[in-house]
Amino acid sequence: MDFNTVPVDLGSRSYEVRIGSGLIDGAGALIAPLLARPKIAVITDETVAGLHLLRLGASFEAQGITLTALALPPGESTKGWQQFARCSEWLLEQKIERRDVVLAFGGGVVGDLVGFAAAVLRRGVRFVQMPTTLLAQVDSSVGGKTGINTGQGKNLIGAFHQPSLVLADIDVLGTMSRRDFLAGYGEVVKYGLLGDAGFFEWLEQRGPALAAGDHAARLHAVTRSVEMKAGIVARDETEEGERALLNLGHTFCHALEKATGYGDRLLHGEGVAIGCALAFELSQRLGLCAQEVPGRVRAHLKAMGLKTDLADIPGDLPDAAGLLSLMGQDKKVVDGRLRFILARGIGEAFVAEDVPPDLVQALLAEALAGR
Ligand code: GLY
């Protein structure tokens, strides 16, 4: 095992994120100190189970720990009431008690769903996140946001419930499809854009090597992203202020995801990339950042092969007014006003509460006309 450790400082709920190689094989030894008895319940999805569950099981077996596992169907539709009920009932059938630990082994869907089940099971049991996608490693596994989607929108039912440990094995990223990997990269770029211009510059140089599989580049990118997230979460756990910066690109993204049905037409990280490009465009139109900045953002996203424009989304989209009204349903709406994360430059994001809706609509109309 070879890993970096990033602490998340939250007083009595502090924990570590370990990022590196060999963590699936080392999971049993790393998680054993958290267990009150030699038993662990793992919830994963069928894809991850097929690829990695045997090795995970062997690592617990080597520590004399009994592992029981439930594999859910892969995909965003799993993150709803039905599979939430299934997980909760299954954990009760496994006789998971308050002193036990639940292990979420998968991408963002599994992490959010299982974290929420752990948050409410017997009024809260501890859980460990083992994120297996780039997006989950750099974002959703860290910070304790858990929840499910409903017909009304994404993540509208949920709880803050911090994990007790996060193990991000970057070796598993090699099994991801290029499209899924790049979608996760959208969230990596977001960290540079929101608060670290030096990291964005590094990504401009090293992004292609990282996407091609360079181990050191992947380790640095995941570690730097997690460091930034851990710092923000430690300062603002429940999103009273600074944590909202993590939603850079997300107001646009959530409207686009809703318009495209949360499916294969647009992956979340792809929506974040397009949303970041639009947020910088909006910032420039509001006179907040220099003329050339949105072009630099788009150039990097394009160079990486990420979706960047509304034209990159296949199929029909609502008109600008329709997209604006989908933004109005986002949970980042405060008192009916649209809240955007805007930027004064790369690495200089801030929360803006008073963006004129007609300006946003005009921007969307132009972006749609380019399709
Ligand atoms: N993904 C945004 C947050 O954790 O706050």
GROMACS .gro file of C-alpha atoms and ligand atoms in nm:
model
  376
    1MET     CA    1   0.000   0.000   0.000
    2ASP     CA    2   0.116   0.344  -0.088
    3PHE     CA    3  -0.109   0.640  -0.013
    4ASN     CA    4  -0.145   1.008   0.073
    5THR     CA    5  -0.357   1.104   0.371
    6VAL     CA    6  -0.581   1.411   0.378
    7PRO     CA    7  -0.748   1.491   0.710
    8VAL     CA    8  -1.102   1.631   0.726
    9ASP     CA    9  -1.105   1.831   1.049
   10LEU     CA   10  -1.453   1.826   1.196
   11GLY     CA   11  -1.395   1.797   1.569
   12SER     CA   12  -1.533   1.472   1.704
   13ARG     CA   13  -1.645   1.375   1.350
   14SER     CA   14  -1.300   1.417   1.195
   15TYR     CA   15  -1.176   1.150   0.957
   16GLU     CA   16  -0.907   1.077   0.704
   17VAL     CA   17  -0.918   1.036   0.329
   18ARG     CA   18  -0.650   0.799   0.207
   19ILE     CA   19  -0.566   0.818  -0.160
   20GLY     CA   20  -0.330   0.583  -0.342
   21SER     CA   21  -0.256   0.232  -0.460
   22GLY     CA   22  -0.342  -0.108  -0.316
   23LEU     CA   23  -0.624   0.019  -0.094
   24ILE     CA   24  -0.872  -0.249  -0.203
   25ASP     CA   25  -0.626  -0.519  -0.100
   26GLY     CA   26  -0.547  -0.325   0.217
   27ALA     CA   27  -0.907  -0.236   0.308
   28GLY     CA   28  -0.949  -0.514   0.565
   29ALA     CA   29  -0.642  -0.403   0.760
   30LEU     CA   30  -0.731  -0.032   0.732
   31ILE     CA   31  -1.093  -0.073   0.837
   32ALA     CA   32  -1.040  -0.338   1.110
   33PRO     CA   33  -0.953  -0.078   1.379
   34LEU     CA   34  -1.299   0.080   1.330
   35LEU     CA   35  -1.490  -0.243   1.393
   36ALA     CA   36  -1.639  -0.334   1.730
   37ARG     CA   37  -1.680  -0.694   1.609
   38PRO     CA   38  -1.536  -0.879   1.306
   39LYS     CA   39  -1.829  -0.816   1.071
   40ILE     CA   40  -1.891  -0.570   0.790
   41ALA     CA   41  -2.181  -0.507   0.551
   42VAL     CA   42  -2.081  -0.389   0.203
   43ILE     CA   43  -2.321  -0.231  -0.045
   44THR     CA   44  -2.197  -0.194  -0.400
   45ASP     CA   45  -2.330  -0.215  -0.754
   46GLU     CA   46  -2.320  -0.510  -0.990
   47THR     CA   47  -2.047  -0.359  -1.211
   48VAL     CA   48  -1.811  -0.282  -0.923
   49ALA     CA   49  -1.890  -0.618  -0.763
   50GLY     CA   50  -1.792  -0.798  -1.084
   51LEU     CA   51  -1.464  -0.610  -1.107
   52HIS     CA   52  -1.344  -0.578  -0.750
   53LEU     CA   53  -1.558  -0.753  -0.486
   54LEU     CA   54  -1.359  -1.078  -0.476
   55ARG     CA   55  -1.040  -0.889  -0.392
   56LEU     CA   56  -1.218  -0.677  -0.133
   57GLY     CA   57  -1.363  -0.993   0.025
   58ALA     CA   58  -1.018  -1.154   0.040
   59SER     CA   59  -0.874  -0.851   0.217
   60PHE     CA   60  -1.138  -0.876   0.493
   61GLU     CA   61  -1.107  -1.255   0.510
   62ALA     CA   62  -0.733  -1.215   0.570
   63GLN     CA   63  -0.822  -1.014   0.883
   64GLY     CA   64  -1.078  -1.271   1.004
   65ILE     CA   65  -1.366  -1.030   0.926
   66THR     CA   66  -1.696  -1.167   0.793
   67LEU     CA   67  -1.820  -0.967   0.495
   68THR     CA   68  -2.175  -0.973   0.363
   69ALA     CA   69  -2.246  -0.789   0.039
   70LEU     CA   70  -2.544  -0.652  -0.152
   71ALA     CA   71  -2.496  -0.555  -0.519
   72LEU     CA   72  -2.748  -0.305  -0.659
   73PRO     CA   73  -2.821  -0.236  -1.027
   74PRO     CA   74  -2.574   0.022  -1.163
   75GLY     CA   75  -2.698   0.365  -1.274
   76GLU     CA   76  -2.852   0.687  -1.148
   77SER     CA   77  -3.204   0.536  -1.121
   78THR     CA   78  -3.076   0.323  -0.832
   79LYS     CA   79  -3.049   0.640  -0.624
   80GLY     CA   80  -3.417   0.652  -0.533
   81TRP     CA   81  -3.676   0.539  -0.279
   82GLN     CA   82  -3.696   0.181  -0.404
   83GLN     CA   83  -3.329   0.089  -0.365
   84PHE     CA   84  -3.306   0.299  -0.049
   85ALA     CA   85  -3.578   0.083   0.107
   86ARG     CA   86  -3.405  -0.230  -0.021
   87CYS     CA   87  -3.069  -0.129   0.131
   88SER     CA   88  -3.223  -0.033   0.463
   89GLU     CA   89  -3.420  -0.361   0.491
   90TRP     CA   90  -3.113  -0.560   0.389
   91LEU     CA   91  -2.896  -0.391   0.653
   92LEU     CA   92  -3.158  -0.474   0.916
   93GLU     CA   93  -3.172  -0.836   0.792
   94GLN     CA   94  -2.792  -0.850   0.828
   95LYS     CA   95  -2.847  -0.741   1.189
   96ILE     CA   96  -2.627  -0.436   1.152
   97GLU     CA   97  -2.624  -0.264   1.487
   98ARG     CA   98  -2.532   0.090   1.589
   99ARG     CA   99  -2.174  -0.009   1.673
  100ASP     CA  100  -2.122  -0.172   1.330
  101VAL     CA  101  -1.985  -0.018   1.011
  102VAL     CA  102  -2.142  -0.012   0.666
  103LEU     CA  103  -1.912   0.008   0.363
  104ALA     CA  104  -2.022   0.198   0.052
  105PHE     CA  105  -1.817   0.052  -0.235
  106GLY     CA  106  -1.885   0.222  -0.568
  107GLY     CA  107  -1.940   0.552  -0.741
  108GLY     CA  108  -2.142   0.854  -0.639
  109VAL     CA  109  -2.478   0.676  -0.662
  110VAL     CA  110  -2.373   0.404  -0.419
  111GLY     CA  111  -2.194   0.648  -0.187
  112ASP     CA  112  -2.488   0.889  -0.161
  113LEU     CA  113  -2.751   0.616  -0.126
  114VAL     CA  114  -2.562   0.398   0.122
  115GLY     CA  115  -2.448   0.702   0.320
  116PHE     CA  116  -2.812   0.807   0.354
  117ALA     CA  117  -2.919   0.455   0.457
  118ALA     CA  118  -2.640   0.459   0.719
  119ALA     CA  119  -2.751   0.805   0.837
  120VAL     CA  120  -3.100   0.687   0.924
  121LEU     CA  121  -3.047   0.319   1.009
  122ARG     CA  122  -3.107   0.287   1.383
  123ARG     CA  123  -3.079   0.671   1.387
  124GLY     CA  124  -2.727   0.657   1.247
  125VAL     CA  125  -2.452   0.398   1.204
  126ARG     CA  126  -2.095   0.466   1.097
  127PHE     CA  127  -1.996   0.413   0.737
  128VAL     CA  128  -1.682   0.401   0.526
  129GLN     CA  129  -1.665   0.530   0.171
  130MET     CA  130  -1.461   0.340  -0.088
  131PRO     CA  131  -1.521   0.547  -0.403
  132THR     CA  132  -1.446   0.368  -0.729
  133THR     CA  133  -1.498   0.650  -0.979
  134LEU     CA  134  -1.299   0.970  -1.028
  135LEU     CA  135  -1.607   1.179  -0.955
  136ALA     CA  136  -1.674   0.999  -0.629
  137GLN     CA  137  -1.307   1.013  -0.525
  138VAL     CA  138  -1.271   1.387  -0.574
  139ASP     CA  139  -1.616   1.499  -0.468
  140SER     CA  140  -1.909   1.292  -0.348
  141SER     CA  141  -1.729   1.057  -0.106
  142VAL     CA  142  -1.588   1.348   0.096
  143GLY     CA  143  -1.793   1.590   0.303
  144GLY     CA  144  -2.090   1.390   0.427
  145LYS     CA  145  -2.361   1.489   0.181
  146THR     CA  146  -2.584   1.184   0.143
  147GLY     CA  147  -2.922   1.141  -0.018
  148ILE     CA  148  -3.147   1.021  -0.295
  149ASN     CA  149  -3.332   1.166  -0.594
  150THR     CA  150  -3.709   1.198  -0.620
  151GLY     CA  151  -3.948   1.291  -0.901
  152GLN     CA  152  -3.900   1.654  -0.793
  153GLY     CA  153  -3.524   1.660  -0.849
  154LYS     CA  154  -3.182   1.541  -0.745
  155ASN     CA  155  -3.068   1.501  -0.385
  156LEU     CA  156  -3.383   1.659  -0.244
  157ILE     CA  157  -3.408   1.395   0.031
  158GLY     CA  158  -3.093   1.349   0.233
  159ALA     CA  159  -2.882   1.415   0.538
  160PHE     CA  160  -2.537   1.531   0.635
  161HIS     CA  161  -2.366   1.220   0.765
  162GLN     CA  162  -1.987   1.215   0.763
  163PRO     CA  163  -1.806   0.889   0.687
  164SER     CA  164  -1.559   0.751   0.940
  165LEU     CA  165  -1.293   0.691   0.674
  166VAL     CA  166  -1.258   0.730   0.296
  167LEU     CA  167  -1.033   0.495   0.097
  168ALA     CA  168  -0.978   0.610  -0.261
  169ASP     CA  169  -0.784   0.345  -0.454
  170ILE     CA  170  -0.672   0.521  -0.770
  171ASP     CA  171  -0.574   0.191  -0.936
  172VAL     CA  172  -0.946   0.123  -0.996
  173LEU     CA  173  -0.973   0.432  -1.217
  174GLY     CA  174  -0.805   0.224  -1.488
  175THR     CA  175  -1.126   0.021  -1.524
  176MET     CA  176  -1.340   0.329  -1.598
  177SER     CA  177  -1.458   0.410  -1.947
  178ARG     CA  178  -1.294   0.719  -2.097
  179ARG     CA  179  -1.626   0.901  -2.097
  180ASP     CA  180  -1.693   0.835  -1.726
  181PHE     CA  181  -1.336   0.925  -1.638
  182LEU     CA  182  -1.357   1.256  -1.826
  183ALA     CA  183  -1.690   1.335  -1.662
  184GLY     CA  184  -1.515   1.300  -1.325
  185TYR     CA  185  -1.240   1.522  -1.457
  186GLY     CA  186  -1.503   1.795  -1.492
  187GLU     CA  187  -1.517   1.805  -1.110
  188VAL     CA  188  -1.135   1.809  -1.086
  189VAL     CA  189  -1.115   2.115  -1.312
  190LYS     CA  190  -1.385   2.276  -1.098
  191TYR     CA  191  -1.146   2.286  -0.799
  192GLY     CA  192  -0.883   2.476  -0.995
  193LEU     CA  193  -1.145   2.712  -1.133
  194LEU     CA  194  -1.304   2.785  -0.800
  195GLY     CA  195  -1.000   2.835  -0.581
  196ASP     CA  196  -0.656   2.740  -0.711
  197ALA     CA  197  -0.528   2.902  -1.030
  198GLY     CA  198  -0.195   2.719  -0.992
  199PHE     CA  199  -0.378   2.384  -0.990
  200PHE     CA  200  -0.572   2.484  -1.303
  201GLU     CA  201  -0.245   2.572  -1.474
  202TRP     CA  202  -0.101   2.236  -1.366
  203LEU     CA  203  -0.410   2.065  -1.513
  204GLU     CA  204  -0.364   2.251  -1.840
  205GLN     CA  205  -0.017   2.097  -1.860
  206ARG     CA  206  -0.070   1.756  -1.702
  207GLY     CA  207  -0.439   1.688  -1.778
  208PRO     CA  208  -0.369   1.487  -2.096
  209ALA     CA  209  -0.113   1.264  -1.917
  210LEU     CA  210  -0.354   1.220  -1.628
  211ALA     CA  211  -0.631   1.110  -1.866
  212ALA     CA  212  -0.389   0.872  -2.040
  213GLY     CA  213  -0.323   0.694  -1.709
  214ASP     CA  214  -0.016   0.863  -1.558
  215HIS     CA  215  -0.015   0.737  -1.198
  216ALA     CA  216   0.169   1.029  -1.037
  217ALA     CA  217  -0.053   1.280  -1.215
  218ARG     CA  218  -0.369   1.099  -1.103
  219LEU     CA  219  -0.244   1.080  -0.745
  220HIS     CA  220  -0.166   1.451  -0.739
  221ALA     CA  221  -0.496   1.554  -0.900
  222VAL     CA  222  -0.711   1.344  -0.666
  223THR     CA  223  -0.510   1.448  -0.360
  224ARG     CA  224  -0.522   1.821  -0.445
  225SER     CA  225  -0.895   1.803  -0.518
  226VAL     CA  226  -0.963   1.627  -0.188
  227GLU     CA  227  -0.740   1.873   0.003
  228MET     CA  228  -0.944   2.160  -0.135
  229LYS     CA  229  -1.273   1.993  -0.059
  230ALA     CA  230  -1.162   1.891   0.291
  231GLY     CA  231  -1.059   2.249   0.369
  232ILE     CA  232  -1.390   2.391   0.252
  233VAL     CA  233  -1.595   2.127   0.435
  234ALA     CA  234  -1.397   2.180   0.757
  235ARG     CA  235  -1.473   2.553   0.742
  236ASP     CA  236  -1.839   2.519   0.636
  237GLU     CA  237  -1.975   2.169   0.687
  238THR     CA  238  -2.344   2.242   0.628
  239GLU     CA  239  -2.312   2.493   0.344
  240GLU     CA  240  -2.392   2.815   0.523
  241GLY     CA  241  -2.138   2.999   0.308
  242GLU     CA  242  -1.811   2.891   0.148
  243ARG     CA  243  -1.919   2.533   0.069
  244ALA     CA  244  -2.154   2.672  -0.193
  245LEU     CA  245  -1.843   2.741  -0.405
  246LEU     CA  246  -1.832   2.365  -0.472
  247ASN     CA  247  -2.147   2.423  -0.675
  248LEU     CA  248  -1.958   2.616  -0.944
  249GLY     CA  249  -2.129   2.522  -1.270
  250HIS     CA  250  -2.402   2.329  -1.089
  251THR     CA  251  -2.698   2.566  -1.131
  252PHE     CA  252  -2.663   2.533  -1.510
  253CYS     CA  253  -2.574   2.164  -1.475
  254HIS     CA  254  -2.880   2.068  -1.272
  255ALA     CA  255  -3.115   2.236  -1.520
  256LEU     CA  256  -2.942   2.056  -1.810
  257GLU     CA  257  -2.952   1.722  -1.627
  258LYS     CA  258  -3.321   1.767  -1.558
  259ALA     CA  259  -3.385   1.859  -1.922
  260THR     CA  260  -3.198   1.550  -2.042
  261GLY     CA  261  -3.349   1.306  -1.794
  262TYR     CA  262  -3.043   1.237  -1.573
  263GLY     CA  263  -2.920   0.979  -1.818
  264ASP     CA  264  -2.672   0.890  -2.084
  265ARG     CA  265  -2.731   1.207  -2.288
  266LEU     CA  266  -2.547   1.409  -2.025
  267LEU     CA  267  -2.343   1.271  -1.735
  268HIS     CA  268  -2.323   1.483  -1.420
  269GLY     CA  269  -1.956   1.575  -1.464
  270GLU     CA  270  -2.019   1.667  -1.828
  271GLY     CA  271  -2.295   1.900  -1.710
  272VAL     CA  272  -2.052   2.048  -1.456
  273ALA     CA  273  -1.798   2.116  -1.732
  274ILE     CA  274  -2.058   2.289  -1.950
  275GLY     CA  275  -2.191   2.469  -1.642
  276CYS     CA  276  -1.842   2.596  -1.551
  277ALA     CA  277  -1.791   2.727  -1.905
  278LEU     CA  278  -2.129   2.908  -1.884
  279ALA     CA  279  -2.056   3.043  -1.534
  280PHE     CA  280  -1.732   3.202  -1.659
  281GLU     CA  281  -1.911   3.339  -1.964
  282LEU     CA  282  -2.176   3.490  -1.737
  283SER     CA  283  -1.905   3.634  -1.510
  284GLN     CA  284  -1.740   3.800  -1.808
  285ARG     CA  285  -2.070   3.947  -1.930
  286LEU     CA  286  -2.128   4.092  -1.585
  287GLY     CA  287  -1.789   4.261  -1.612
  288LEU     CA  288  -1.647   4.051  -1.330
  289CYS     CA  289  -1.363   3.880  -1.509
  290ALA     CA  290  -1.136   3.964  -1.800
  291GLN     CA  291  -1.245   3.905  -2.158
  292GLU     CA  292  -1.003   3.620  -2.225
  293VAL     CA  293  -1.083   3.408  -1.917
  294PRO     CA  294  -1.393   3.216  -2.043
  295GLY     CA  295  -1.201   3.128  -2.360
  296ARG     CA  296  -0.916   2.982  -2.156
  297VAL     CA  297  -1.159   2.770  -1.951
  298ARG     CA  298  -1.333   2.639  -2.262
  299ALA     CA  299  -1.003   2.574  -2.439
  300HIS     CA  300  -0.885   2.342  -2.161
  301LEU     CA  301  -1.217   2.155  -2.140
  302LYS     CA  302  -1.217   2.112  -2.518
  303ALA     CA  303  -0.852   2.002  -2.524
  304MET     CA  304  -0.943   1.729  -2.276
  305GLY     CA  305  -1.231   1.611  -2.497
  306LEU     CA  306  -1.498   1.716  -2.249
  307LYS     CA  307  -1.839   1.847  -2.340
  308THR     CA  308  -1.813   2.225  -2.330
  309ASP     CA  309  -2.112   2.373  -2.516
  310LEU     CA  310  -2.487   2.311  -2.530
  311ALA     CA  311  -2.417   2.195  -2.886
  312ASP     CA  312  -2.231   1.897  -2.740
  313ILE     CA  313  -2.554   1.763  -2.585
  314PRO     CA  314  -2.736   1.531  -2.828
  315GLY     CA  315  -3.112   1.566  -2.883
  316ASP     CA  316  -3.357   1.847  -2.814
  317LEU     CA  317  -3.333   2.091  -2.524
  318PRO     CA  318  -3.599   2.329  -2.389
  319ASP     CA  319  -3.572   2.693  -2.498
  320ALA     CA  320  -3.386   2.947  -2.283
  321ALA     CA  321  -3.697   3.034  -2.079
  322GLY     CA  322  -3.757   2.664  -2.017
  323LEU     CA  323  -3.400   2.609  -1.898
  324LEU     CA  324  -3.423   2.916  -1.674
  325SER     CA  325  -3.739   2.782  -1.513
  326LEU     CA  326  -3.563   2.449  -1.449
  327MET     CA  327  -3.296   2.649  -1.264
  328GLY     CA  328  -3.571   2.798  -1.051
  329GLN     CA  329  -3.641   2.449  -0.915
  330ASP     CA  330  -3.281   2.396  -0.808
  331LYS     CA  331  -3.235   2.365  -0.432
  332LYS     CA  332  -2.974   2.641  -0.446
  333VAL     CA  333  -3.260   2.885  -0.494
  334VAL     CA  334  -3.283   3.118  -0.193
  335ASP     CA  335  -3.608   3.317  -0.146
  336GLY     CA  336  -3.692   3.257  -0.511
  337ARG     CA  337  -3.368   3.426  -0.626
  338LEU     CA  338  -3.120   3.242  -0.843
  339ARG     CA  339  -2.787   3.188  -0.678
  340PHE     CA  340  -2.486   3.148  -0.903
  341ILE     CA  341  -2.124   3.083  -0.833
  342LEU     CA  342  -1.941   3.342  -1.041
  343ALA     CA  343  -1.572   3.427  -1.069
  344ARG     CA  344  -1.345   3.730  -1.081
  345GLY     CA  345  -1.084   3.515  -1.252
  346ILE     CA  346  -0.955   3.158  -1.255
  347GLY     CA  347  -0.938   3.041  -0.894
  348GLU     CA  348  -1.146   3.335  -0.769
  349ALA     CA  349  -1.505   3.213  -0.736
  350PHE     CA  350  -1.766   3.370  -0.513
  351VAL     CA  351  -2.138   3.337  -0.440
  352ALA     CA  352  -2.364   3.585  -0.623
  353GLU     CA  353  -2.725   3.609  -0.506
  354ASP     CA  354  -2.852   3.882  -0.734
  355VAL     CA  355  -2.787   3.776  -1.093
  356PRO     CA  356  -3.048   3.929  -1.327
  357PRO     CA  357  -3.253   3.642  -1.478
  358ASP     CA  358  -3.286   3.820  -1.816
  359LEU     CA  359  -2.907   3.818  -1.854
  360VAL     CA  360  -2.896   3.444  -1.782
  361GLN     CA  361  -3.179   3.387  -2.029
  362ALA     CA  362  -2.998   3.588  -2.298
  363LEU     CA  363  -2.680   3.385  -2.241
  364LEU     CA  364  -2.873   3.059  -2.268
  365ALA     CA  365  -3.054   3.177  -2.581
  366GLU     CA  366  -2.719   3.250  -2.746
  367ALA     CA  367  -2.573   2.920  -2.631
  368LEU     CA  368  -2.878   2.739  -2.772
  369ALA     CA  369  -2.850   2.928  -3.101
  370GLY     CA  370  -2.499   2.789  -3.136
  371ARG     CA  371  -2.641   2.436  -3.150
  372GLY     N1  372  -2.071   1.824  -0.407
  372GLY     C1  373  -2.082   1.945  -0.339
  372GLY     C2  374  -2.062   1.936  -0.193
  372GLY     O1  375  -2.024   1.832  -0.144
  372GLY     O2  376  -2.085   2.031  -0.123
   0.00000   0.00000   0.00000
